[in-house]
Amino acid sequence: MTIPILKGTIQVPGDKSISHRSIIFGAIAEGQTTVKNFLRSNDCLATLEAFRQMGVHIEENGNNLTIDGVGLLGLQASSKPLDMQNSGTSTRLLAGLLAGQHFDSQLIGDASLSKRPMGRVIGPLSEMNEILLAEDGHLPMTIHGEVLHGIHYRMTIASAQVKSAIILAALTAQSETTIEEPLPSRDHSETMLKLFSPESIEKTGQTITIHPGHPLQGQQIEVPADISSAAFFLVAGAILPGSKITIEKVGLNPTRDGIVRILQQMGADLTIDRIDQPGEPMANLTIKAAPLEPFHIEAADIPALVDEVPALALLATAAEGVSTISGAEELRVKESDRLAVITSELGKLGADIEEKPDGLLITGGKPLRVQNPELDSFGDHRIAMTLKIASLLVDRPVTIKDDDCMAVSYPTFVNDLTTLIKE
């Protein structure tokens, strides 16, 4: 098998985190919200369908949406459970929002999501009122909408989903809520709330204060390209000899751009052409193949690149030396145990990876060689895409079990990759 060269320009789908939030904030705003470049992935469509079930009118025109907001307390009880499918973001954020509504709701999900822990969001929301019931801290979850009181909450883990759930609940509380973050996590919820209702949020250092009682106003939102989806092409372009890829309008929120900083630390040939516009920062990114130095990721780095760890592990196999990832135990409770799966599946391709309790040790610098051609994504979209990129580097064909799970975040991934391949 010949290792291909990747060349060309692409725009990956819209940011998943921002797409979710554009529906949520648009639905509870007053007036109309338009969304450009919405990500039509299974996860985001689960959020969209949930709000339709709760009486929100949403028109779809390709990747553009028009949302007729119903206001903070204008949602209606659904006649059936809200199916979150495989989306942890939908589940945790809606748990926060529905906690302060005046009706009961039930959240359900697929087998994978039903295994994922919900205790981290149940805890702080229960402090606002004892409202949630979950089966052993997992889905199905019944939410008894109640009048909430504000709390002071110090985050025990860096989790944008938990923080966002508290923020959404706090919007309907009877008093102010403050949230302290020991480590910063993604701030898309804060950025979007500031756009929809500047009076509702105040941030000083690592402390966020939510002032309830202010209406949200409909907005026009352009969703930037998802940096977590762009990551697979950044890695591919960096390690496939002779490659040069430009990815347009990538979101470069400073709480999400960890992979850019890691590539720069490794000496990658990366050009950043920033786009001047309001809202979330964007840039066109151009990556060329070049020799790479190893990287070292610690706990403080994880929030800004937590979804990119599978792709970064593959990147490390091409670096000359030993790369380390630590403080990443959260990856054990994602769609799969990503630390274990990365080790086992890249190991089948000859990668030298040692699994640690909270991370990985990767010795790079030698070509991958297939040891076992039957790879398994374990139904995890980010693992599947990492393995797809890895399959370009090996000496014979491989199969990837359950690779259709890529549709969770990037339905057109294979097609976009194919357009770049130059034999």
Coordinates of C-alpha atoms in Angstrom, one line a residue:
M1 CA 0.0 0.0 0.0
T2 CA 1.3 3.5 -0.9
I3 CA 1.0 6.2 1.8
P4 CA -1.1 9.0 0.2
I5 CA -0.4 12.7 0.1
L6 CA -3.2 15.0 1.3
K7 CA -3.6 18.3 -0.5
G8 CA -6.4 20.9 -0.8
T9 CA -8.8 23.2 1.1
I10 CA -11.8 22.1 3.1
Q11 CA -14.3 23.6 5.6
V12 CA -15.2 21.0 8.3
P13 CA -18.7 21.1 9.8
G14 CA -19.8 23.6 12.3
D15 CA -18.7 23.4 15.9
K16 CA -20.7 20.8 17.9
S17 CA -20.6 22.6 21.2
I18 CA -21.7 25.9 19.7
S19 CA -24.4 24.2 17.5
H20 CA -26.0 22.7 20.6
R21 CA -25.9 26.0 22.5
S22 CA -27.3 28.0 19.5
I23 CA -30.5 25.9 19.7
I24 CA -30.8 26.1 23.5
F25 CA -30.3 29.8 23.8
G26 CA -32.3 30.5 20.7
A27 CA -35.2 28.5 22.0
I28 CA -35.4 30.3 25.4
A29 CA -34.8 33.8 23.9
E30 CA -37.5 36.2 22.9
G31 CA -37.8 36.8 19.2
Q32 CA -36.1 35.0 16.3
T33 CA -32.6 33.5 16.2
T34 CA -30.9 32.5 12.9
V35 CA -28.1 30.1 12.9
K36 CA -25.6 29.7 10.0
N37 CA -23.4 26.6 9.5
F38 CA -25.3 24.5 12.1
L39 CA -23.7 21.0 12.5
R40 CA -26.2 18.4 11.3
S41 CA -24.7 15.6 13.4
N42 CA -26.7 13.0 15.3
D43 CA -25.9 14.7 18.6
C44 CA -27.0 18.1 17.6
L45 CA -30.1 16.8 15.9
A46 CA -31.1 15.2 19.2
T47 CA -31.0 18.6 20.8
L48 CA -33.0 20.1 17.9
E49 CA -35.7 17.4 18.1
A50 CA -36.0 17.7 21.9
F51 CA -36.8 21.4 21.6
R52 CA -39.4 20.7 18.9
Q53 CA -41.0 18.2 21.3
M54 CA -41.2 21.1 23.9
G55 CA -43.1 23.4 21.5
V56 CA -40.3 25.4 19.8
H57 CA -40.7 26.1 16.1
I58 CA -37.5 25.5 14.2
E59 CA -37.1 25.8 10.5
E60 CA -34.3 24.0 8.7
N61 CA -32.7 25.1 5.4
G62 CA -29.7 22.9 4.8
N63 CA -27.2 23.9 7.5
N64 CA -29.1 27.1 8.4
L65 CA -31.8 27.3 11.1
T66 CA -34.5 29.8 12.1
I67 CA -35.6 29.4 15.7
D68 CA -38.7 31.2 17.1
G69 CA -37.8 31.7 20.7
V70 CA -40.4 31.1 23.5
G71 CA -38.7 32.9 26.3
L72 CA -37.1 31.6 29.5
L73 CA -40.3 29.9 30.8
G74 CA -42.1 29.3 27.6
L75 CA -41.2 25.7 27.0
Q76 CA -44.0 23.1 27.1
A77 CA -43.9 19.6 28.6
S78 CA -43.2 16.9 26.1
S79 CA -45.8 14.1 25.7
K80 CA -43.0 11.5 25.6
P81 CA -39.4 11.1 26.9
L82 CA -36.8 13.3 25.3
D83 CA -34.3 11.0 23.6
M84 CA -30.7 12.2 23.9
Q85 CA -29.5 9.3 21.7
N86 CA -25.7 9.4 22.3
S87 CA -25.3 13.0 23.3
G88 CA -23.8 13.7 26.7
T89 CA -23.9 17.5 25.9
S90 CA -27.6 17.4 25.2
T91 CA -28.3 15.4 28.4
R92 CA -26.3 17.5 30.8
L93 CA -27.3 20.9 29.4
L94 CA -30.9 20.1 29.2
A95 CA -30.9 18.7 32.7
G96 CA -29.9 22.2 33.9
L97 CA -32.4 24.1 31.7
L98 CA -35.3 21.8 32.6
A99 CA -34.6 21.9 36.3
G100 CA -36.1 25.4 36.5
Q101 CA -39.1 24.8 34.2
H102 CA -42.6 24.3 35.6
F103 CA -43.1 20.8 34.4
D104 CA -41.6 17.3 34.7
S105 CA -39.4 15.8 32.0
Q106 CA -37.7 12.5 31.3
L107 CA -34.4 12.1 29.5
I108 CA -33.4 8.8 27.9
G109 CA -30.5 7.7 25.7
D110 CA -28.9 4.9 23.9
A111 CA -27.1 2.0 25.6
S112 CA -23.7 3.9 25.5
L113 CA -25.0 7.1 26.9
S114 CA -27.0 5.3 29.6
K115 CA -23.7 4.0 31.0
R116 CA -22.1 7.5 31.3
P117 CA -22.1 9.2 34.7
M118 CA -24.6 11.9 35.4
G119 CA -23.8 12.3 39.1
R120 CA -21.5 15.3 38.4
V121 CA -24.4 17.3 37.1
I122 CA -27.1 15.9 39.5
G123 CA -25.0 17.1 42.5
P124 CA -24.9 20.9 41.9
L125 CA -28.5 20.9 40.4
S126 CA -29.8 19.1 43.5
E127 CA -28.3 21.9 45.6
M128 CA -30.6 24.3 43.8
N129 CA -33.5 22.1 44.7
E130 CA -33.9 18.3 45.1
I131 CA -35.3 17.8 41.7
L132 CA -33.5 15.0 39.8
L133 CA -33.9 11.3 39.9
A134 CA -31.5 9.1 38.0
E135 CA -31.0 5.4 37.9
D136 CA -27.8 4.9 40.0
G137 CA -26.5 8.2 38.6
H138 CA -27.3 7.2 35.0
L139 CA -30.1 7.6 32.5
P140 CA -33.0 7.4 32.4
M141 CA -33.4 10.6 34.4
T142 CA -36.6 12.2 35.5
I143 CA -36.4 16.0 36.1
H144 CA -39.0 17.5 38.4
G145 CA -39.1 21.2 37.3
E146 CA -39.1 23.4 40.4
V147 CA -38.5 27.0 41.6
L148 CA -34.7 27.1 42.1
H149 CA -32.6 29.1 44.5
G150 CA -29.1 30.4 43.6
I151 CA -26.0 28.7 44.9
H152 CA -22.3 29.3 45.2
Y153 CA -20.6 26.3 43.6
R154 CA -16.9 25.5 43.3
M155 CA -16.2 23.2 40.4
T156 CA -14.5 20.0 41.5
I157 CA -13.6 19.1 37.9
A158 CA -13.0 21.2 34.8
S159 CA -16.2 20.4 32.9
A160 CA -17.9 22.8 30.5
Q161 CA -21.0 20.6 30.5
V162 CA -21.5 20.8 34.3
K163 CA -20.8 24.5 34.3
S164 CA -23.3 25.1 31.5
A165 CA -26.0 23.0 33.3
I166 CA -25.6 25.3 36.3
I167 CA -25.6 28.4 34.2
L168 CA -28.8 27.4 32.4
A169 CA -30.5 26.4 35.7
A170 CA -29.4 29.7 37.3
L171 CA -31.2 31.8 34.6
T172 CA -34.6 31.0 36.2
A173 CA -33.4 30.9 39.9
Q174 CA -34.7 33.2 42.6
S175 CA -31.3 34.6 43.5
E176 CA -27.8 35.0 42.0
T177 CA -25.6 32.0 41.4
T178 CA -21.8 32.1 41.4
I179 CA -19.5 29.4 40.0
E180 CA -15.8 29.2 40.7
E181 CA -13.5 27.3 38.3
P182 CA -10.2 26.1 39.7
L183 CA -9.2 25.3 36.1
P184 CA -10.8 27.0 33.0
S185 CA -13.0 24.9 30.8
R186 CA -14.8 25.7 27.5
D187 CA -16.6 29.0 27.8
H188 CA -19.0 28.8 24.9
S189 CA -22.0 29.0 27.2
E190 CA -20.7 32.2 28.8
T191 CA -19.8 33.7 25.4
M192 CA -23.3 32.9 24.0
L193 CA -25.2 34.1 27.1
K194 CA -23.3 37.4 26.9
L195 CA -24.5 37.8 23.3
F196 CA -28.1 37.0 24.1
S197 CA -28.3 38.8 27.5
P198 CA -25.3 40.8 28.6
E199 CA -27.1 41.7 31.9
S200 CA -27.4 38.0 32.9
I201 CA -23.7 37.2 33.3
E202 CA -20.6 38.7 34.9
K203 CA -17.2 37.1 34.9
T204 CA -14.3 38.2 37.1
G205 CA -11.2 36.0 36.9
Q206 CA -12.3 32.5 37.4
T207 CA -15.6 33.4 39.0
I208 CA -18.9 33.5 37.0
T209 CA -22.0 35.2 38.4
I210 CA -25.4 34.7 36.9
H211 CA -28.0 37.4 37.4
P212 CA -31.5 35.9 36.9
G213 CA -34.6 37.6 35.7
H214 CA -33.2 39.2 32.5
P215 CA -34.8 38.2 29.2
L216 CA -32.7 36.8 26.3
Q217 CA -33.0 38.4 22.9
G218 CA -32.8 36.5 19.6
Q219 CA -29.5 36.8 17.7
Q220 CA -27.8 36.0 14.4
I221 CA -25.1 33.3 14.9
E222 CA -22.5 32.0 12.6
V223 CA -21.1 28.7 13.9
P224 CA -17.4 28.4 13.3
A225 CA -15.9 25.2 11.9
D226 CA -15.3 22.7 14.8
I227 CA -11.7 22.6 15.9
S228 CA -12.3 19.1 17.3
S229 CA -13.3 17.9 13.8
A230 CA -10.5 19.9 12.2
A231 CA -8.0 18.2 14.5
F232 CA -8.1 15.0 12.5
F233 CA -7.0 16.9 9.3
L234 CA -4.4 18.9 11.3
V235 CA -2.9 15.6 12.4
A236 CA -3.1 14.0 9.0
G237 CA -1.5 17.0 7.3
A238 CA 1.3 17.1 9.9
I239 CA 2.3 13.4 9.6
L240 CA 1.6 12.3 6.0
P241 CA 4.8 13.2 4.0
G242 CA 4.3 15.9 1.3
S243 CA 0.8 16.9 2.6
K244 CA -0.5 20.5 2.7
I245 CA -4.1 21.1 4.0
T246 CA -6.0 24.4 4.6
I247 CA -9.0 24.3 6.8
E248 CA -11.2 27.3 6.6
K249 CA -13.0 29.3 9.4
V250 CA -12.0 27.1 12.3
G251 CA -13.1 28.2 15.7
L252 CA -10.1 29.3 17.8
N253 CA -11.8 29.9 21.2
P254 CA -8.8 30.1 23.7
T255 CA -10.5 27.5 25.9
R256 CA -10.5 25.0 22.9
D257 CA -7.3 25.7 21.0
G258 CA -5.0 23.3 22.9
I259 CA -4.2 21.3 19.8
V260 CA -2.9 24.4 18.1
R261 CA -0.6 25.1 21.0
I262 CA 0.6 21.4 21.0
L263 CA 1.3 21.5 17.3
Q264 CA 3.4 24.7 17.8
Q265 CA 5.2 23.1 20.7
M266 CA 6.1 20.2 18.4
G267 CA 7.5 22.5 15.7
A268 CA 4.8 21.7 13.2
D269 CA 4.6 23.8 10.0
L270 CA 1.3 25.5 10.9
T271 CA 0.1 28.9 9.6
I272 CA -2.8 30.7 11.3
D273 CA -4.7 33.4 9.3
R274 CA -7.1 35.0 11.7
I275 CA -10.5 36.3 10.6
D276 CA -11.7 39.6 12.1
Q277 CA -15.3 39.2 13.2
P278 CA -17.5 39.6 16.3
G279 CA -18.3 36.6 18.5
E280 CA -16.3 33.4 18.6
P281 CA -12.8 33.9 17.1
M282 CA -12.0 32.1 13.8
A283 CA -9.0 31.5 11.6
N284 CA -8.0 29.7 8.4
L285 CA -5.4 27.0 9.4
T286 CA -2.8 25.6 6.9
I287 CA -0.7 22.6 8.0
K288 CA 2.2 21.1 6.1
A289 CA 4.0 17.9 6.9
A290 CA 7.3 18.4 8.8
P291 CA 9.5 16.7 11.4
L292 CA 7.9 16.8 14.9
E293 CA 9.2 16.9 18.4
P294 CA 7.4 15.1 21.2
F295 CA 4.9 16.8 23.4
H296 CA 4.0 16.7 27.1
I297 CA 0.4 17.3 28.2
E298 CA -0.6 17.8 31.9
A299 CA -3.9 18.1 33.8
A300 CA -4.0 21.9 33.3
D301 CA -3.9 21.4 29.5
I302 CA -6.6 18.8 29.3
P303 CA -9.8 21.1 29.3
A304 CA -8.6 22.9 26.1
L305 CA -8.0 19.6 24.2
V306 CA -9.9 16.9 25.9
D307 CA -11.7 15.7 22.7
E308 CA -8.5 15.8 20.7
V309 CA -6.5 13.3 22.8
P310 CA -7.1 10.3 20.4
A311 CA -5.9 12.3 17.4
L312 CA -2.9 13.6 19.5
A313 CA -2.0 10.1 20.4
L314 CA -1.7 9.2 16.7
L315 CA 0.3 12.4 16.2
A316 CA 2.7 11.4 18.9
T317 CA 3.6 8.2 17.0
A318 CA 5.2 10.3 14.3
A319 CA 7.3 12.5 16.7
E320 CA 10.9 11.6 17.4
G321 CA 10.9 10.7 21.1
V322 CA 8.6 10.1 24.0
S323 CA 5.3 12.1 24.4
T324 CA 3.3 12.0 27.6
I325 CA -0.3 12.7 28.5
S326 CA -1.3 12.9 32.2
G327 CA -4.3 14.2 34.1
A328 CA -6.7 12.8 31.5
E329 CA -8.6 10.3 33.6
E330 CA -11.9 11.9 32.4
L331 CA -11.3 10.1 29.1
R332 CA -12.2 6.9 30.8
V333 CA -15.9 7.9 31.0
K334 CA -16.4 9.3 27.5
E335 CA -18.2 7.3 24.7
S336 CA -15.6 4.7 25.4
D337 CA -12.7 4.3 27.8
R338 CA -10.6 6.3 25.4
L339 CA -7.3 5.7 27.2
A340 CA -7.7 1.9 27.0
V341 CA -9.1 1.9 23.5
I342 CA -6.4 4.2 22.1
T343 CA -3.8 1.9 23.6
S344 CA -5.4 -1.3 22.3
E345 CA -6.4 -0.2 18.8
L346 CA -3.4 1.9 17.8
G347 CA -1.3 -0.9 19.3
K348 CA -2.8 -3.2 16.7
L349 CA -1.1 -0.9 14.1
G350 CA 2.2 -1.3 15.9
A351 CA 2.1 2.0 17.9
D352 CA 4.3 1.9 21.1
I353 CA 1.8 3.2 23.7
E354 CA 1.8 2.5 27.4
E355 CA -1.5 3.1 29.2
K356 CA -1.3 4.9 32.6
P357 CA -4.1 5.4 35.1
D358 CA -4.6 9.0 34.0
G359 CA -3.0 9.1 30.6
L360 CA -0.6 7.7 28.0
L361 CA 3.1 7.3 27.3
I362 CA 3.8 7.2 23.6
T363 CA 7.2 6.4 22.0
G364 CA 7.2 7.7 18.4
G365 CA 9.5 7.9 15.5
K366 CA 9.0 4.5 13.9
P367 CA 6.6 3.6 11.0
L368 CA 3.3 1.9 11.9
R369 CA 3.0 -1.7 10.9
V370 CA -0.2 -3.7 11.0
Q371 CA -0.2 -6.3 13.7
N372 CA -4.0 -7.0 13.6
P373 CA -6.1 -5.6 10.7
E374 CA -9.4 -5.8 12.6
L375 CA -9.8 -2.5 14.5
D376 CA -12.7 -1.6 16.8
S377 CA -14.0 1.9 17.3
F378 CA -16.1 0.8 20.3
G379 CA -18.8 3.0 18.9
D380 CA -16.8 6.1 19.7
H381 CA -16.8 8.7 16.9
R382 CA -13.4 10.2 17.8
I383 CA -11.7 6.9 18.0
A384 CA -13.2 5.9 14.6
M385 CA -11.9 9.0 12.9
T386 CA -8.5 8.6 14.5
L387 CA -8.3 5.1 13.2
K388 CA -9.4 6.2 9.8
I389 CA -6.5 8.6 9.6
A390 CA -4.1 6.0 11.0
S391 CA -5.2 3.6 8.3
L392 CA -3.6 5.9 5.7
L393 CA -0.2 5.4 7.4
V394 CA 0.0 1.6 7.4
D395 CA 1.3 -1.0 4.9
R396 CA -1.9 -3.0 4.3
P397 CA -5.7 -2.5 4.5
V398 CA -7.6 -2.6 7.8
T399 CA -11.2 -2.7 8.8
I400 CA -12.8 -0.5 11.5
K401 CA -15.8 -2.0 13.4
D402 CA -18.8 0.4 13.9
D403 CA -17.2 3.2 11.9
D404 CA -20.6 4.6 11.1
C405 CA -20.5 6.2 14.6
M406 CA -18.5 9.0 12.9
A407 CA -21.9 10.5 12.1
V408 CA -22.3 11.5 15.8
S409 CA -20.1 14.6 15.1
Y410 CA -19.0 14.5 11.5
P411 CA -21.3 12.8 9.0
T412 CA -19.3 13.7 5.9
F413 CA -15.8 12.9 7.4
V414 CA -14.9 10.1 4.9
N415 CA -16.1 12.1 1.9
D416 CA -14.1 15.2 3.0
L417 CA -11.0 13.0 3.6
T418 CA -11.4 11.4 0.1
T419 CA -11.4 14.8 -1.6
L420 CA -7.9 15.5 -0.2
I421 CA -6.2 12.2 -1.1
K422 CA -3.6 12.5 -3.9
E423 CA -2.0 9.1 -4.6

